[in-house]
Short mmCIF file of C-alpha atoms and ligand atoms in Angstrom, two decimals:
data_model
loop_
_atom_site.label_atom_id
_atom_site.label_comp_id
_atom_site.label_asym_id
_atom_site.label_seq_id
_atom_site.Cartn_x
_atom_site.Cartn_y
_atom_site.Cartn_z
CA MET A 1 115.19 101.01 71.18
CA LYS A 2 113.64 99.04 74.78
CA LEU A 3 114.47 100.27 78.44
CA GLU A 4 115.20 97.53 80.36
CA LYS A 5 112.99 96.55 83.37
CA PHE A 6 114.22 98.62 86.01
CA SER A 7 115.29 102.13 85.34
CA ILE A 8 116.12 104.98 87.48
CA GLY A 9 115.27 109.06 86.43
CA ILE A 10 117.95 110.70 87.73
CA GLY A 11 119.03 114.36 86.72
CA ASP A 12 119.66 117.56 88.98
CA ARG A 13 119.09 120.60 89.06
CA PHE A 14 122.69 122.09 88.40
CA ALA A 15 123.65 119.20 86.48
CA HIS A 16 126.90 118.80 88.16
CA GLN A 17 126.09 115.25 90.19
CA GLY A 18 125.70 112.52 86.78
CA LYS A 19 128.46 110.73 87.77
CA ALA A 20 127.65 111.00 91.70
CA GLN A 21 124.02 109.58 90.16
CA LEU A 22 125.41 107.37 87.69
CA ALA A 23 127.55 105.53 91.00
CA ALA A 24 125.13 104.08 92.94
CA ILE A 25 123.43 102.75 89.66
CA ILE A 26 126.50 101.41 89.92
CA LYS A 27 126.72 100.08 92.82
CA ALA A 28 123.49 98.45 92.79
CA LYS A 29 125.00 96.63 89.53
CA GLN A 30 127.70 95.41 91.74
CA GLN A 31 125.09 94.05 94.22
CA GLY A 32 122.79 92.41 91.17
CA CYS A 33 120.55 94.72 90.72
CA ASN A 34 120.33 95.55 87.51
CA ALA A 35 118.31 98.77 86.80
CA VAL A 36 119.36 101.69 84.04
CA PRO A 37 119.64 105.27 84.73
CA VAL A 38 117.11 107.70 83.17
CA TRP A 39 119.00 111.69 82.71
CA ASN A 40 115.39 113.74 82.47
CA LYS A 41 114.81 117.14 82.91
CA SER A 42 111.64 119.12 82.47
CA ASN A 43 110.90 121.87 80.54
CA ARG A 44 110.06 123.63 83.02
CA GLU A 45 113.31 123.24 85.31
CA HIS A 46 114.92 124.16 82.38
CA SER A 47 113.12 127.77 82.14
CA ILE A 48 113.85 128.71 85.72
CA ILE A 49 117.52 127.29 85.50
CA GLY A 50 118.39 128.83 82.50
CA THR A 51 119.62 125.33 80.97
CA LYS A 52 118.93 123.71 77.73
CA PRO A 53 118.45 120.15 76.84
CA ALA A 54 121.06 119.82 74.82
CA ASP A 55 123.36 120.21 79.18
CA VAL A 56 121.73 116.84 80.13
CA LYS A 57 122.75 114.87 77.37
CA MET A 58 126.36 116.20 78.14
CA GLU A 59 125.82 115.58 82.05
CA ALA A 60 124.66 112.22 80.74
CA ASP A 61 127.83 111.28 78.52
CA ALA A 62 130.00 112.67 80.83
CA ALA A 63 129.37 110.71 83.31
CA VAL A 64 129.20 107.24 81.68
CA LYS A 65 132.24 108.19 80.27
CA ALA A 66 134.36 108.63 83.20
CA LEU A 67 132.71 105.80 85.18
CA GLY A 68 132.99 103.25 82.47
CA TRP A 69 129.28 102.88 82.16
CA LYS A 70 128.35 100.32 79.12
CA ASP A 71 125.49 99.40 79.14
CA SER A 72 122.29 101.14 77.89
CA TYR A 73 121.42 105.28 79.84
CA TYR A 74 118.94 107.71 78.36
CA VAL A 75 118.07 111.26 78.03
CA ASP A 76 114.92 111.59 79.45
CA ALA A 77 112.33 114.88 77.64
CA ASP A 78 110.50 115.11 80.34
CA HIS A 79 107.19 116.48 80.79
CA ILE A 80 107.29 117.48 77.30
CA ASN A 81 104.21 118.79 74.86
CA LEU A 82 103.86 119.37 71.73
CA ASN A 83 104.81 123.18 72.54
CA ASN A 84 108.30 122.32 73.65
CA VAL A 85 109.26 119.52 72.28
CA ASP A 86 111.49 120.45 69.47
CA SER A 87 114.55 121.96 71.26
CA PHE A 88 114.77 118.03 73.37
CA MET A 89 114.59 116.20 69.58
CA ASP A 90 118.10 116.36 69.54
CA SER A 91 119.86 115.38 72.86
CA SER A 92 116.87 112.72 73.30
CA ASN A 93 116.37 109.45 73.49
CA PHE A 94 113.20 108.81 75.88
CA PHE A 95 110.30 111.29 75.94
CA THR A 96 107.39 111.82 78.60
CA LEU A 97 104.23 112.69 76.72
CA ASP A 98 102.64 114.31 79.32
CA VAL A 99 99.12 115.12 78.71
CA ALA A 100 97.03 116.01 81.88
CA ASP A 101 96.04 118.88 80.76
CA CYS A 102 93.84 117.51 78.13
CA ILE A 103 92.13 114.91 80.81
CA GLY A 104 89.02 116.13 81.28
CA GLN A 105 87.96 118.31 77.62
CA THR A 106 85.47 118.01 75.82
CA CYS A 107 86.94 115.60 72.69
CA ASP A 108 85.36 115.05 69.05
CA GLU A 109 81.70 113.33 69.46
CA LYS A 110 83.24 110.55 66.38
CA ASP A 111 85.85 109.45 68.08
CA LEU A 112 84.03 109.37 71.24
CA LYS A 113 81.64 106.87 69.40
CA THR A 114 84.83 105.06 68.27
CA PHE A 115 86.21 104.40 71.79
CA ILE A 116 83.38 103.05 72.89
CA ALA A 117 82.67 100.55 69.47
CA GLN A 118 86.11 99.06 70.42
CA ASN A 119 85.73 98.70 74.18
CA LYS A 120 82.39 97.41 73.94
CA LYS A 121 83.37 93.91 74.47
CA PHE A 122 83.97 94.89 77.88
CA ILE A 123 80.49 95.69 79.16
CA GLY A 124 79.10 93.33 81.66
CA LYS A 125 81.32 91.29 84.04
CA MET A 126 84.89 90.74 83.51
CA GLU A 127 87.61 89.27 84.96
CA ILE A 128 91.06 90.46 85.06
CA PRO A 129 94.04 87.88 86.69
CA TYR A 130 95.42 88.86 89.83
CA ILE A 131 92.06 91.60 90.15
CA GLU A 132 89.83 90.44 93.13
CA GLY A 133 85.89 90.06 92.05
CA LYS A 134 84.96 91.23 88.95
CA LEU A 135 84.87 94.60 87.23
CA ASN A 136 81.76 95.72 86.36
CA ILE A 137 81.42 98.14 83.92
CA THR A 138 78.82 99.42 81.75
CA GLN A 139 78.18 101.89 79.37
CA ASP A 140 77.74 104.76 81.46
CA ASP A 141 81.28 104.16 82.37
CA LEU A 142 82.73 103.68 79.40
CA GLU A 143 81.58 106.88 77.77
CA LYS A 144 82.48 109.36 81.03
CA ILE A 145 85.70 107.49 81.22
CA GLY A 146 86.23 108.14 76.90
CA ALA A 147 84.34 111.61 77.65
CA LYS A 148 87.45 112.29 80.75
CA PHE A 149 90.49 110.86 79.11
CA LEU A 150 89.82 110.69 75.49
CA LEU A 151 91.94 113.66 74.24
CA ALA A 152 94.67 113.38 76.10
CA VAL A 153 95.30 109.72 74.45
CA LYS A 154 94.49 111.60 71.21
CA LYS A 155 97.26 114.21 72.31
CA ALA A 156 99.97 111.89 73.30
CA GLY A 157 99.77 110.29 69.40
CA GLU A 158 100.27 113.43 68.03
CA ILE A 159 102.75 114.29 69.97
CA TYR A 160 104.62 111.06 69.47
CA ARG A 161 103.56 110.50 65.73
CA HIS A 162 105.57 114.20 65.79
CA VAL A 163 108.53 112.73 67.62
CA ALA A 164 108.64 109.41 64.95
CA GLU A 165 109.06 111.53 62.25
CA LYS A 166 111.62 113.28 63.56
CA LYS A 167 113.62 110.09 65.22
CA GLY A 168 111.93 107.46 63.42
CA GLY A 169 109.73 105.02 65.44
CA ASN A 170 112.39 102.96 66.84
CA ASN A 171 114.91 105.39 67.97
CA PHE A 172 113.58 106.13 71.45
CA VAL A 173 111.23 104.54 74.60
CA THR A 174 107.75 106.30 75.09
CA GLU A 175 105.89 107.81 78.05
CA VAL A 176 102.29 108.81 78.46
CA SER A 177 102.25 110.84 81.58
CA VAL A 178 98.99 111.93 83.13
CA ASP A 179 100.59 111.88 87.16
CA GLU A 180 99.79 116.04 87.21
CA SER A 181 96.33 116.38 87.60
CA ASN A 182 94.05 116.51 90.43
CA GLN A 183 92.20 112.71 90.85
CA PRO A 184 94.24 109.49 91.24
CA GLN A 185 93.24 107.05 88.40
CA SER A 186 91.59 104.13 89.25
CA PRO A 187 93.05 100.47 87.81
CA VAL A 188 89.74 101.17 85.39
CA GLU A 189 90.45 104.10 84.64
CA MET A 190 93.85 102.58 83.42
CA LEU A 191 92.30 99.85 81.73
CA PHE A 192 90.64 102.26 79.37
CA ILE A 193 93.39 104.86 78.73
CA LEU A 194 95.45 101.74 77.96
CA SER A 195 93.11 100.60 75.06
CA ALA A 196 93.55 103.59 73.60
CA ILE A 197 97.16 104.17 73.63
CA ALA A 198 96.80 101.10 71.42
CA ALA A 199 94.17 102.39 69.43
CA GLU A 200 96.65 104.91 68.46
CA LYS A 201 99.38 103.12 68.09
CA ILE A 202 101.36 104.61 70.76
CA PRO A 203 104.81 102.44 71.39
CA ALA A 204 104.40 103.48 75.65
CA GLN A 205 106.97 101.27 77.07
CA THR A 206 105.77 103.59 80.63
CA ILE A 207 103.15 104.76 82.11
CA ALA A 208 102.84 107.51 84.85
CA PRO A 209 99.08 107.31 86.30
CA LYS A 210 98.61 109.54 89.79
CA PHE A 211 98.21 107.51 92.11
CA THR A 212 96.15 108.16 95.36
CA GLY A 213 97.53 109.59 98.22
CA ARG A 214 100.19 112.66 98.47
CA PHE A 215 103.37 112.00 96.88
CA ASN A 216 104.77 115.31 97.53
CA LYS A 217 108.28 116.60 97.19
CA GLY A 218 110.86 115.20 99.40
CA VAL A 219 109.31 113.53 101.80
CA ASP A 220 107.03 110.44 102.51
CA TYR A 221 104.29 109.31 101.50
CA VAL A 222 101.29 110.75 102.97
CA GLY A 223 97.72 108.50 102.45
CA ASP A 224 96.22 105.14 102.81
CA ILE A 225 99.38 102.66 102.56
CA LYS A 226 96.89 99.72 101.93
CA GLN A 227 94.97 101.28 99.01
CA PHE A 228 98.10 102.34 97.94
CA GLU A 229 99.33 98.45 97.43
CA LYS A 230 95.89 97.27 96.67
CA GLU A 231 95.62 100.11 93.22
CA PHE A 232 99.58 99.72 92.45
CA ASN A 233 98.59 96.02 92.52
CA GLU A 234 95.57 96.21 90.71
CA ASP A 235 97.25 98.81 87.69
CA ILE A 236 99.84 96.18 87.44
CA ALA A 237 97.54 93.98 86.91
CA VAL A 238 95.69 96.07 84.27
CA ILE A 239 98.92 96.96 82.40
CA ASN A 240 99.44 92.43 81.98
CA PHE A 241 96.23 92.16 81.20
CA ALA A 242 96.52 95.02 78.77
CA ILE A 243 99.90 93.86 77.31
CA LYS A 244 97.92 90.77 75.50
CA GLU A 245 94.58 92.09 75.25
CA PHE A 246 95.94 95.54 72.86
CA GLY A 247 99.49 94.80 71.70
CA LEU A 248 100.58 96.68 73.95
CA PRO A 249 105.33 95.84 74.04
CA ALA A 250 105.59 94.15 76.02
CA ASN A 251 108.04 95.79 78.66
CA LEU A 252 105.59 98.18 79.29
CA LYS A 253 105.77 99.21 82.80
CA LEU A 254 104.49 101.68 85.60
CA SER A 255 106.18 105.42 86.03
CA VAL A 256 106.24 106.11 90.03
CA HIS A 257 107.04 109.95 89.17
CA SER A 258 107.69 112.44 92.46
CA GLY A 259 109.16 109.06 93.36
CA SER A 260 111.74 110.03 95.85
CA ASP A 261 111.47 109.67 99.08
CA LYS A 262 108.26 108.24 99.29
CA PHE A 263 109.76 105.02 102.07
CA SER A 264 106.38 104.26 104.09
CA ILE A 265 105.50 102.64 100.18
CA TYR A 266 108.75 101.08 99.30
CA THR A 267 108.23 97.71 100.77
CA PRO A 268 104.80 97.25 99.28
CA ILE A 269 106.37 98.51 95.71
CA ARG A 270 109.13 96.26 96.17
CA LYS A 271 106.41 92.94 97.14
CA THR A 272 103.96 93.99 94.34
CA LEU A 273 106.93 93.55 91.98
CA LYS A 274 108.23 90.32 93.55
CA LYS A 275 104.50 88.72 93.34
CA PHE A 276 104.26 89.84 89.66
CA ASN A 277 108.23 89.80 88.48
CA ALA A 278 107.32 92.85 87.11
CA GLY A 279 109.33 95.98 85.88
CA LEU A 280 109.58 99.64 87.69
CA HIS A 281 110.92 103.41 86.10
CA LEU A 282 111.27 105.23 89.81
CA LYS A 283 111.44 108.94 89.88
CA THR A 284 113.61 110.42 91.30
CA ALA A 285 115.44 113.36 90.32
CA GLY A 286 114.39 116.37 93.05
CA THR A 287 116.37 114.25 95.90
CA THR A 288 119.66 115.37 94.53
CA TRP A 289 118.70 118.71 94.56
CA LEU A 290 119.04 118.46 98.71
CA GLU A 291 121.79 116.40 98.91
CA GLU A 292 123.75 118.72 97.42
CA ILE A 293 122.43 121.67 99.70
CA ILE A 294 123.05 118.69 102.87
CA GLY A 295 126.64 118.31 101.14
CA LEU A 296 126.86 122.39 101.08
CA ALA A 297 126.19 122.38 104.90
CA LEU A 298 128.44 119.05 106.11
CA ALA A 299 131.40 120.76 103.88
CA GLY A 300 130.53 124.20 106.65
CA GLY A 301 132.83 127.06 105.80
CA CYS A 302 131.18 129.05 102.33
CA GLY A 303 128.96 125.84 101.69
CA LEU A 304 127.24 126.38 105.10
CA ASP A 305 126.60 130.26 104.04
CA ILE A 306 125.18 129.39 101.10
CA ALA A 307 123.02 126.30 102.29
CA ARG A 308 121.71 129.39 104.90
CA GLU A 309 121.75 131.99 102.10
CA VAL A 310 119.47 129.39 100.37
CA TYR A 311 117.07 128.70 103.19
CA ASN A 312 116.98 132.37 104.34
CA GLN A 313 115.78 133.61 100.84
CA ALA A 314 113.41 131.09 99.80
CA LEU A 315 111.82 131.96 103.33
CA GLU A 316 111.77 135.56 101.85
CA HIS A 317 110.22 134.49 98.56
CA PHE A 318 108.15 131.54 100.02
CA ASP A 319 104.78 132.31 98.07
CA GLU A 320 106.05 132.96 94.45
CA LEU A 321 108.27 129.86 95.34
CA CYS A 322 105.72 127.43 95.82
CA ALA A 323 102.86 128.50 93.75
CA PRO A 324 103.72 126.31 91.00
CA TYR A 325 104.61 123.39 93.48
CA ALA A 326 101.23 123.82 95.54
CA THR A 327 99.50 119.96 94.23
CA VAL A 328 102.74 118.99 95.84
CA ILE A 329 103.75 119.89 98.76
CA ASP A 330 102.06 120.79 102.70
CA ILE A 331 104.41 123.24 104.18
CA ASP A 332 103.62 124.36 107.91
CA LYS A 333 104.76 127.47 107.86
CA SER A 334 104.73 128.10 111.85
CA LYS A 335 107.25 124.68 112.00
CA LEU A 336 109.54 126.48 109.50
CA PRO A 337 112.37 128.21 111.41
CA SER A 338 113.65 131.98 111.60
CA PRO A 339 117.27 132.97 109.81
CA GLN A 340 118.56 134.59 112.91
CA GLU A 341 117.75 130.33 114.38
CA VAL A 342 119.27 128.84 111.55
CA SER A 343 122.55 131.26 111.34
CA LYS A 344 123.15 129.84 114.50
CA TRP A 345 123.31 125.95 113.06
CA ASP A 346 126.43 124.47 112.80
CA SER A 347 126.95 122.08 109.92
CA VAL A 348 125.72 118.44 111.04
CA LYS A 349 122.01 120.72 112.61
CA TYR A 350 121.44 122.16 109.18
CA ALA A 351 122.04 118.45 107.63
CA ASN A 352 120.19 116.81 110.49
CA THR A 353 117.28 119.18 109.50
CA LEU A 354 117.30 118.55 106.29
CA ARG A 355 118.19 115.29 105.93
CA HIS A 356 115.76 112.60 105.41
CA ASP A 357 116.17 110.71 108.48
CA GLN A 358 112.62 110.20 110.01
CA LYS A 359 114.40 109.24 113.33
CA CYS A 360 116.53 112.13 113.01
CA LYS A 361 114.83 114.39 115.85
CA ASP A 362 116.24 117.73 114.21
CA TYR A 363 114.51 116.43 111.02
CA ASN A 364 112.06 118.86 110.13
CA PRO A 365 109.62 117.98 106.29
CA ASN A 366 108.63 121.50 106.23
CA PHE A 367 112.13 123.36 106.41
CA ARG A 368 113.41 120.25 103.68
CA GLN A 369 110.28 121.05 101.59
CA LEU A 370 110.32 124.08 101.46
CA ILE A 371 114.23 124.16 100.34
CA HIS A 372 113.10 121.40 97.89
CA VAL A 373 110.82 124.59 95.55
CA GLY A 374 114.54 126.77 96.55
CA TYR A 375 116.39 125.87 93.26
CA LYS A 376 115.10 129.27 91.63
CA ILE A 377 117.91 130.76 94.43
CA ALA A 378 120.58 128.67 93.72
CA ALA A 379 120.26 129.69 90.15
CA LYS A 380 119.40 133.45 90.71
CA MET A 381 123.16 132.85 92.39
CA GLY A 382 124.80 131.48 89.30
CA HIS A 383 128.77 131.56 89.44
CA CYS A 384 128.69 131.93 93.30
CA TYR A 385 127.00 128.52 93.60
CA ILE A 386 128.39 126.63 90.60
CA GLU A 387 132.04 127.01 91.75
CA ALA A 388 130.97 126.50 94.83
CA LEU A 389 129.02 122.38 93.90
CA GLU A 390 132.90 122.39 92.32
CA LYS A 391 134.81 123.51 95.32
CA TYR A 392 133.22 120.60 97.11
CA GLU A 393 132.79 118.31 94.86
CA GLY A 394 133.79 115.60 97.37
CA THR A 395 131.29 115.74 100.04
CA ILE A 396 128.10 116.00 98.29
CA ALA A 397 128.93 113.29 96.09
CA LYS A 398 129.06 111.34 98.48
CA THR A 399 125.74 112.58 100.02
CA VAL A 400 124.23 112.01 96.37
CA THR A 401 125.65 108.15 96.40
CA GLU A 402 124.22 107.81 99.31
CA ASN A 403 121.22 109.34 99.50
CA ILE A 404 120.14 107.34 96.25
CA PHE A 405 121.43 103.91 96.74
CA ASP A 406 120.92 103.42 100.54
CA ARG A 407 117.80 105.13 101.03
CA HIS A 408 116.06 104.43 97.39
CA ILE A 409 117.89 101.84 95.03
CA LYS A 410 118.16 99.30 98.36
CA ARG A 411 115.05 99.29 99.51
CA ILE A 412 113.02 98.99 96.01
CA PHE A 413 115.72 97.09 94.77
CA LEU A 414 117.52 94.79 96.89
CA ASP A 415 116.19 94.64 100.59
ZN1 ZN B 501 106.29 114.15 86.44
#
C-alpha cells in the first residue's frame, strides 16, 4: 500500500464531520491539489471520548460513499504502541507507531555496537546534497545518537512486525512518530534514526520528528521561523539522502503533527516542498473540533448555549483538562474571559473570539486553546451534544469545510 505524495490527517472528536472534511479535500482536487484524506484518532482521544477505532472507519466509509470519493483514503491508528494496537487492527490501514516514550532509554549494548558498526562509514566530514557545508560526524556523536534513539526504533520494529504479522506487510502504511518528545531532533539525528529504521526493516512512508519551536494546539507556531525553515529544508534533504543510501521507501516523507493552524510556517513549508518536489503529511484533526464549537455558536439558540457551557465548564476544570496537554499549550489565565462576560456574548462575538483569524480584534488564543482541550466536556454532555451537532449540521459543516480548505489546504498546497 503506497501512500500518495500529499495527505491530510483529518478526523474529529465526535465522528460527525467526515463529510465536511472530505468536502474540503474534494474542493482542493477540483483546484488541482491531489491530496488524500487520512482519518486519524489516537487511543488517548478514544478513551477520553468513549469511542472505538471501528467508529472512525465507519465515519470514513460513510463520508467516502456519500460524496462519491474514488481515490484512496486511510484510517490511521494514531499514536499507538504494542499495548493498544490490537483494537485498531481490523479498522486501520495506516499505523502511526509512537515510540517517543522510549527516547533516551538504555538499549542493549550489543545492539548499540551493531548500530555504530553499521554507520561507521559516516564518521568524519560528509556531505548531503542541499545541506550547506559539511557535516562533521564523530564516533561520540554516533554513540550518543544510538544511546538516545536506538531503543525507540527497535520498539517501532516490534510494533511494525506485530501489525505486519496480523495484516500482511503490504496492506498498511507505516509512520514512525517521535514528535511527542521534549526536545526537537536535529537533521543529523534524523539521518541516523532513518538508518536505524532501515536496519530494522520498517518500510516507513512517513516520519514525524519533533521540529524546533512550539506547536501549541490550535494556534499559530511559536518560535524562530527562519530556524524552522532551515531545519525543515535539512530534514527533507536528509530524507532524500536516506531513501537512496538506506533503501527506504521512495515515497518517504515528513509528517507534521499538530500541523493545523501553524499559519506563520505555511509559507516556508510550501516553498520548501516546491523546491524539493517533496510530499507531505499534514495533520489537522484538532482544528475541526474548534470549528464544531464555532458552528454551534453561530447557529444560535441552544447551539450557542452549548458553546458557552463548554467554555464555562472547561474553565471550571482548567487544571484537569490542561494537564495531559502541558507541553502543547500555553494559556495565559489572566486573559480568559469570565463566564459572566461570555454569557453576554452573541453568536458573532463568540465565534470571532474562537476563530483563528489573527486580524480580528476579538480573537483570543487563550480562549481557543482552552476550548481545544475541552472536548471532554462535550463528551460528558453525551446525547445533548450529539443532537446539537445533528440539528445544526449545515452551519457546522460550512465552517469545518471552509477552515480546512481556506486556512489550511489553500495556504500550503495551492497558493
Ligand atoms: Zn501527533
